[in-house]
Amino acid sequence: MSGPPIYATTPQRIWYYGFRVLCGVIFFFLIAPILIIIPLSFNAENFFTFTPEMLRFDPEGYSLKHYRDFFTNPDWQQALWNSVRIAPAATLLAVTLGTLAAIGLSQPHVPYRRAIMAILISPMIVPLIISAAGMYFFYSRIGLQGTYVGVVLAHAALGIPFVIITVTATLVGFDRSLTRASASLGADPVTTFFKVQMPLILPGVISGGLFAFITSFDEVVVVIFVGSANQQTLPWQMFTGLREQISPTILAVATILVAISILLLMTVELLRRRSERLRGMSPG
Amino acid sequence: MKLKTVLLSTGAALAIAPAAIAQEMADSMTLVSWGGAYQASQVNAYASPYQAMHPDVEITWDESSPEAVAKLRAQNEAGNIAWDLVDVVAADAMRLCDEGLAMEVDHDEILAPAPDGTPASDDFGDLIVSDCYIPQIVYSTTLAYRNDVEDWTGTPDTVCALFDTENFPGTRTLERRPINNLEWALYCDGVAKEDIYDVLETEEGQDRAFAKLDTIKDQTIWWSAAAEPPQLLADGEAVLGSSYNGRWFSAIEEQDQPISMLWDMQVFDLDGWIIPAGLPEDRLARVKDFVYFATDTQRLADQAKWISYGPARESSAPLVSTHAELGIEMGPHMPTDPENAANTLLYNYEWWADYRDDLDAKFQAWLAQ
Amino acid sequence: MTDAAADAPIPKPDAGDRARPERQEPLLAADGSPLKKSLQRSLRRQKLRAFGLVAPLLLFVLVTFIAPIADMLFRSVENQIVSETLPRTVVALEQWDPEQDELPSEDTFLAMAYDLVEAQELKIHTRLGTRLNYETTGISSLFRRTGRGVDDFGEIYLDQFEDLNPNWDEAGPWVDLVADEGWEHPAPFEPSERFAALMSETAAAYASFARAIQQGSDDNPREEEPWAPVHMALYHDLMRTDPGAIAAYEGPRAEMLREARAAVEGFESQPVREMFVAEEEDWLDPEVWATIKTFSPPYTPGYFLTSVDLKLSPDGEVVAQDEDQRIYMLLFQRTLFMSLMIMGCTILLGYPIAYLISNLPLRTANLLLILVLLPFWTSLLVRTSAWKVLLQQQGVINDTLVWIGLVADDARLTMINNQFGTIVAMTHILLPFMILPLYSVMKTIPPSYVRAAKSLGATNWTAFWRVYFPQSVPGIGAGCILVFILSIGYYITPELVGGTTGTFISNRIAFHISSSLNWGLAAALGTILLVVVLVLYWVYDRIVGIDNVSLG
C-alpha cells in the first residue's frame, strides 16, 4: 500500500490515515471475535476468559483437554456423525435437482420463469423460524418429523436457492454457440452436456454445492424443529450447550469449525478464479 | 436369544414381574428424558441394570422432555408414535393424560408392590396426581446464593432475601416464567402461604405480585434452562437465584463452588414416566416390563446415589444411601428431608392449568416493558 | 430479471409474425412443412424440455417447502375444533343472543351435556378447553372438571329407571332396544329406524354413546352399560311420547318401554342447568357461553387479532387487548427497531470498508475481501458463542476494561442479555451482507467522475457527497433490504444473547410452538412476519433483481 499522494495537504493526510485506521478498527471488529476463540479453546481451566497463566504464556495455562473432550465425548461424536450423515445427502439432492433446474431456467423459453424463480429462491428469503414452524407442522402430518429423511429433505430445500443462484450465474456467461457447435459436430445432447457444458459450469456447481453443504452443516433452527434426538447435529449440540450446559468444549468445536470454514472459503475462492479464467478464455 | 439370557431374564421375571411373562416383546425402546445429570442418573439406576439383565434390548435416549407435549401431539397427529416411555413433570403429564396422548395405567397392576407387600398405589400415595402418571422423584425449585459476597449484611435465610436488595445487593437470576416467581413475590409481600392462589386469582393480587417483582426486575437475569443459574452463580454473573435442587447440589458438592442452598419456600414438583397412548402390543409389553423394574423400591432408591432428588416411593426413603462417587450421605440433600422441608410451597397444578396462558402473556408483557 | 433476452438467439416467431400481416407464400422448412409451424413446434419442444428440467425441482420445493408454509398459514385461521367437538351446542347457540345478558336455554345446556359426554370419552374436551382458554381464562379447568362428572349427568333418571327395571342399567337390553338388526360390533353402531322414529333423542344419545366407546376405547357396546345422559334422553322422550304410540311399538324389548312409559310420569326430574351448576358454578357465567358462540365458526380471525393486541370480545366485537397483556405490538415494534438499528450499524461500518476495498488495487482488495468473507463462511453458532464469551460480565471485554482501569471491578458493564448484546452480535453477523452488495456496486463507479469533480474545484467532501455517494446508493439499497430481511426473522442469536429485552418476534413464535402449544397464534404471528418479508423481497426484486444476488 502506498501512502497518500505527496501533494496532499496536512488535513488530507490526517483524513487519509484516519480513514485507514477507522477501516482497521472495523476489520478488527469483523475478525477479532472469530480469532479470539482460538486461544481460548486451549484454556486449561473451564473458563471463557483468559486466565493469568494464559496471559503470561505459561504452558501450564494451556491444554488440549477441551479438544480431548470433543473427540471422546459420545454426545459430541454422535452430533458430528449426524452432521456428517445429513449434510452430504442434503447437498447431493440440492445439487442434482438444482443444477438441472438451473440449466432448464437458462433456456431461452421458459414459461412463468419469474414465478418459478421466485418459488425456487423462496427458501432463502423466508425467515428460518417460519420455515421451521411450517415444516414442523406439515412433516408431522405426513410422518416425516423426527426422521433422517425429513431433515435431509428440509435441508436440501434450504440449500437449493444457493445452487440455483451460483449455477445460473455461471450459465449467464455461458456461450450458447458452444453447444450448437457441439451438436452440429454430431454430439448428442447428453454428450454435449457432459463434455461441453458441464466442465464450464462445474465451478458454479461445486461452489453451489459448497453453499448448500455449509447451509445444512450450519443450520440449527429447522433441524431443532424437524429433527429428533437421533438427528442432533453439531450446531444443535452447540446451541443446547450455549443455552444450557455451557462448557468450553464449545470453543474447541468452534475452532475446528473455523478451520473448516477457512478451507471451504479457499476452495470457493479458487473455484471462482478458475471459473473466471475459463469463461474469460471461452469465445464471446 | 441365548440360553443364558433366557435364564437370566426368566429368573428376573419370575422374581419380580409375574405379569410380564410369555408376551412377545420388542427388543428396542426409545426413552425420552431431560439429558444432563438427571438422565445420567436414570441410565445408571435403571437402564444399565436392565440392559445387564436383557443384553439384547437396545435403549435409545431422546432428550426431548422439555418439548414432550408438543412433540407427542405432533406424533399423534401423524399417527406415528416414535417414543416408548416419556419422562415429564406432573403438569405435563396431566395435560397429556387429559388429551388422551398418554395411556391410563392401573398402578397396582403394572408397578411392583413395596418389599413389605404394600400395593404400589399406597406406596406412591398422593404423588399419583394423574391416572397416566408413574412418578419417579420429587424435586424442588429453590434458591441458592454465593456465600462469598463481601458487601452483604448477614446471610440469606428466607426466600425474601430475593427482594432484600439492601442487605443482599447484586444480580439475581430467576426463571423466565410466572410460575413460582409470582408466588414468592406475594409471599414476600406479606400474603399468607395458604392464601397465595386466592390472591393471585384477582387482578389486584396479580398487580401486587408484579409490583413486588418490579423492585428487582432490573437486577435480574431471567433464565430458561435450569443449568444456567448454577453457571451464572459460579461465574459470578449472579449472586442469588432459583434452580432445581439437583442442579444446585451438583454445583455445590460435585463442582465445589462457593454456593449455599436456601431451602426456604422451596416449591415441590414431581417428575415421572408416562407411556404414550397407542403403542403396539410388543412395544407396550417391553415398556411395561421395563417400568415394572425401573420403578421398584430399590431402583428408585438407587437413583438417589447419582442425583439429589427424593424417590417417589415411601418405601424407598430408608434405602437411600450415599453418593456413588463422592460417598457423602444423600439423605440431608433430599428436598423431602424434614430439615429442608420446614417451609415449603405446594404448587397448584390445577390453578396454573387455568391461568398459565393468561399470566404468561402478562408476565412476558411485563418483562418486555 | 430481463427474461434472459440477451441470450435468446432464436427468433420469437409468435411475437414478430402476429404483428406483420401475411402477404407472401409461407416459407417451407427442410421437411416441406411450413417454416412457421416448424419453428413453433421446435419452440414448444424447447419450452417442454426446459420445463422438464425445472419440473423435478419445482415439485420438490413445492412439496418440501411451499406446502408446509401453506399448511402453516392455514393453521392461523383454522378453528374447526369448536364445531367438531360441540356440534349440537354450536347449533343450539345460534338462537341465543349474548347481548341479552341471559343464560342460554335449557336445550342448549342439554346439547352441551350430550356433546361434552361424547367429547370426554374421546378425550377431546380438554383440547377444546385449552383452545377456548386462550380467549377466556378459566374455561380450560371448567371443561376438565365438568368432563370428569358429565357421564353422571342424568343419574337421577338412571337411578329411577334402574329401580323400575334393572335391565335399564344393563348393556345387552339397551343394544336389543336401540340397535339396528343388522348391526354387529365392531361396525360403527347403527340405531334401528323404527326405534329412532319413535324415540329420536334416545336413539341419538345412545348411538353417540356407542360410537364414542367404540372409537375412544375400542369397547363393545354389548358389554358396556350406557352412561347416564342416555337415561336423561329416555326420560325426555318418554315424557313427550304419547302412550298409544308406545303401546303400538313392536320392536325388541318393547315391554321395557311400555313399563317405563307407565311409570315415568311419577319420576322426579331435574333441569340440566342444575346438573352443570352442581359440577361448576361458572356455567352460570354468560361470558363462557358467549365465548363458545363467538368462536364457533370453522375459521376465526382470533389468532390474528391476538397477534396485533386486539381480541374478539364475547359479543363478537373487535376490542383492544387488556393493557397488561399487550405484548405483540411491542415485540413487532422492537423487532422493527432492532432490525433498523442493525441495518444502520451495518451501513456505518460497511460503507467505509466497501469504499476502501473498491478503491484498492485488485490484489490487496482480494486479500481484504477474504477477511470479509471469512466471517460470512464461519458458522453462525461460532460467531454467536464468540460474542457470548466476549460480552459476559466476566468476559474478555469486561476483563480488558477492568485491566485498563476504565471500569471498576464491581461495576462491570452489562453487555449481554439485553438489546445491546443482540445488536452488536447481529451487526457483526450481518455485516458481510452489507459489504458485499456495496462493494459490487462501488466497483463499477468510475474513479474519473470524482477526479473530474475535484478538478472542477469541488472539495473532497463535495466530490464524495455530490458525485460518489449518489452512485453508491443502489448498493446501499440492496444491502439494506438484504440485511433487514435477514435480521427481522432471526432466531438463534437473539435467543442466546438477547435476554428478555433483546429478543425478536421469532423467539415468541418458537415459544408458542414448543412451550405454550398455541400453534394457531404461532402460525398467525409467523404469517404476519412472512408477509412483511415477502413485501420487502418484492421490493428487493424490483430494485436489484433476485438473479443478481451475488454470493461472494
mmCIF file of C-alpha atoms in Angstrom, chain C residues 315-425:
data_model
loop_
_atom_site.group_PDB
_atom_site.id
_atom_site.type_symbol
_atom_site.label_atom_id
_atom_site.label_comp_id
_atom_site.label_asym_id
_atom_site.label_seq_id
_atom_site.Cartn_x
_atom_site.Cartn_y
_atom_site.Cartn_z
ATOM 1 C CA ASP C 315 -70.200 -10.376 21.996
ATOM 2 C CA GLY C 316 -68.247 -10.628 18.789
ATOM 3 C CA GLU C 317 -66.728 -7.174 18.571
ATOM 4 C CA VAL C 318 -63.099 -6.378 17.965
ATOM 5 C CA VAL C 319 -61.700 -4.643 21.024
ATOM 6 C CA ALA C 320 -58.243 -3.837 22.328
ATOM 7 C CA GLN C 321 -56.458 -6.423 24.434
ATOM 8 C CA ASP C 322 -56.215 -5.751 28.183
ATOM 9 C CA GLU C 323 -53.449 -3.287 28.716
ATOM 10 C CA ASP C 324 -51.250 -5.557 30.789
ATOM 11 C CA GLN C 325 -51.399 -8.298 28.194
ATOM 12 C CA ARG C 326 -50.393 -6.231 25.217
ATOM 13 C CA ILE C 327 -47.140 -7.671 24.063
ATOM 14 C CA TYR C 328 -47.167 -8.434 20.367
ATOM 15 C CA MET C 329 -47.226 -4.892 19.031
ATOM 16 C CA LEU C 330 -44.383 -4.146 21.389
ATOM 17 C CA LEU C 331 -42.493 -7.156 20.084
ATOM 18 C CA PHE C 332 -43.140 -6.232 16.466
ATOM 19 C CA GLN C 333 -42.037 -2.691 17.152
ATOM 20 C CA ARG C 334 -38.942 -3.918 18.897
ATOM 21 C CA THR C 335 -38.149 -6.351 16.105
ATOM 22 C CA LEU C 336 -38.529 -3.486 13.678
ATOM 23 C CA PHE C 337 -36.484 -1.105 15.788
ATOM 24 C CA MET C 338 -33.644 -3.532 16.330
ATOM 25 C CA SER C 339 -33.593 -4.580 12.682
ATOM 26 C CA LEU C 340 -33.350 -0.925 11.712
ATOM 27 C CA MET C 341 -30.612 -0.348 14.257
ATOM 28 C CA ILE C 342 -28.693 -3.334 12.940
ATOM 29 C CA MET C 343 -29.226 -2.125 9.403
ATOM 30 C CA GLY C 344 -27.957 1.336 10.353
ATOM 31 C CA CYS C 345 -24.908 -0.083 12.101
ATOM 32 C CA THR C 346 -24.049 -2.267 9.131
ATOM 33 C CA ILE C 347 -24.225 0.763 6.817
ATOM 34 C CA LEU C 348 -21.979 2.783 9.120
ATOM 35 C CA LEU C 349 -19.436 0.003 9.383
ATOM 36 C CA GLY C 350 -19.845 -1.500 5.949
ATOM 37 C CA TYR C 351 -19.641 1.623 3.833
ATOM 38 C CA PRO C 352 -16.052 2.592 4.695
ATOM 39 C CA ILE C 353 -14.888 -0.984 4.242
ATOM 40 C CA ALA C 354 -16.586 -1.366 0.876
ATOM 41 C CA TYR C 355 -15.211 2.019 -0.169
ATOM 42 C CA LEU C 356 -11.715 1.088 0.877
ATOM 43 C CA ILE C 357 -11.755 -2.285 -0.851
ATOM 44 C CA SER C 358 -13.199 -0.954 -4.080
ATOM 45 C CA ASN C 359 -10.528 1.735 -4.297
ATOM 46 C CA LEU C 360 -7.559 -0.512 -3.689
ATOM 47 C CA PRO C 361 -5.534 -2.375 -6.260
ATOM 48 C CA LEU C 362 -7.052 -5.725 -7.114
ATOM 49 C CA ARG C 363 -4.529 -7.862 -5.216
ATOM 50 C CA THR C 364 -4.903 -6.045 -1.913
ATOM 51 C CA ALA C 365 -8.645 -5.804 -2.458
ATOM 52 C CA ASN C 366 -8.925 -9.555 -2.871
ATOM 53 C CA LEU C 367 -6.963 -10.114 0.302
ATOM 54 C CA LEU C 368 -9.202 -7.798 2.278
ATOM 55 C CA LEU C 369 -12.294 -9.333 0.717
ATOM 56 C CA ILE C 370 -11.260 -12.641 2.186
ATOM 57 C CA LEU C 371 -11.289 -11.004 5.609
ATOM 58 C CA VAL C 372 -14.895 -10.056 4.900
ATOM 59 C CA LEU C 373 -15.787 -13.479 3.596
ATOM 60 C CA LEU C 374 -14.289 -15.368 6.491
ATOM 61 C CA PRO C 375 -16.961 -14.332 8.976
ATOM 62 C CA PHE C 376 -19.518 -14.944 6.251
ATOM 63 C CA TRP C 377 -18.409 -18.554 5.973
ATOM 64 C CA THR C 378 -17.954 -19.127 9.668
ATOM 65 C CA SER C 379 -20.715 -20.950 11.457
ATOM 66 C CA LEU C 380 -23.364 -18.709 12.922
ATOM 67 C CA LEU C 381 -23.051 -20.517 16.213
ATOM 68 C CA VAL C 382 -19.321 -19.983 16.307
ATOM 69 C CA ARG C 383 -19.853 -16.262 15.947
ATOM 70 C CA THR C 384 -22.641 -16.221 18.483
ATOM 71 C CA SER C 385 -20.590 -18.170 21.006
ATOM 72 C CA ALA C 386 -17.720 -15.781 20.410
ATOM 73 C CA TRP C 387 -19.939 -12.864 21.362
ATOM 74 C CA LYS C 388 -21.260 -14.681 24.350
ATOM 75 C CA VAL C 389 -17.679 -15.165 25.511
ATOM 76 C CA LEU C 390 -16.704 -11.585 24.781
ATOM 77 C CA LEU C 391 -19.665 -9.756 26.235
ATOM 78 C CA GLN C 392 -20.155 -11.560 29.550
ATOM 79 C CA GLN C 393 -19.604 -9.665 32.754
ATOM 80 C CA GLN C 394 -16.664 -11.938 33.449
ATOM 81 C CA GLY C 395 -15.805 -11.996 29.761
ATOM 82 C CA VAL C 396 -12.891 -10.779 27.712
ATOM 83 C CA ILE C 397 -14.119 -7.236 27.048
ATOM 84 C CA ASN C 398 -15.032 -6.517 30.646
ATOM 85 C CA ASP C 399 -11.767 -8.071 31.812
ATOM 86 C CA THR C 400 -9.846 -5.846 29.446
ATOM 87 C CA LEU C 401 -11.740 -2.723 30.502
ATOM 88 C CA VAL C 402 -11.136 -3.510 34.161
ATOM 89 C CA TRP C 403 -7.476 -4.193 33.477
ATOM 90 C CA ILE C 404 -7.065 -0.881 31.659
ATOM 91 C CA GLY C 405 -8.868 0.755 34.511
ATOM 92 C CA LEU C 406 -11.749 2.204 32.520
ATOM 93 C CA VAL C 407 -14.270 0.272 34.537
ATOM 94 C CA ALA C 408 -14.226 -0.623 38.216
ATOM 95 C CA ASP C 409 -14.224 -4.318 39.000
ATOM 96 C CA ASP C 410 -17.543 -4.123 40.827
ATOM 97 C CA ALA C 411 -19.198 -2.016 38.123
ATOM 98 C CA ARG C 412 -18.652 -4.239 35.134
ATOM 99 C CA LEU C 413 -20.768 -3.378 32.127
ATOM 100 C CA THR C 414 -23.856 -5.408 31.313
ATOM 101 C CA MET C 415 -23.494 -6.021 27.623
ATOM 102 C CA ILE C 416 -25.244 -9.320 27.204
ATOM 103 C CA ASN C 417 -28.814 -10.490 27.698
ATOM 104 C CA ASN C 418 -30.134 -7.155 26.511
ATOM 105 C CA GLN C 419 -30.689 -5.227 23.299
ATOM 106 C CA PHE C 420 -27.105 -4.106 23.176
ATOM 107 C CA GLY C 421 -25.882 -7.694 23.019
ATOM 108 C CA THR C 422 -28.269 -8.601 20.233
ATOM 109 C CA ILE C 423 -27.463 -5.535 18.173
ATOM 110 C CA VAL C 424 -23.707 -5.935 18.467
ATOM 111 C CA ALA C 425 -23.697 -9.642 17.710
#
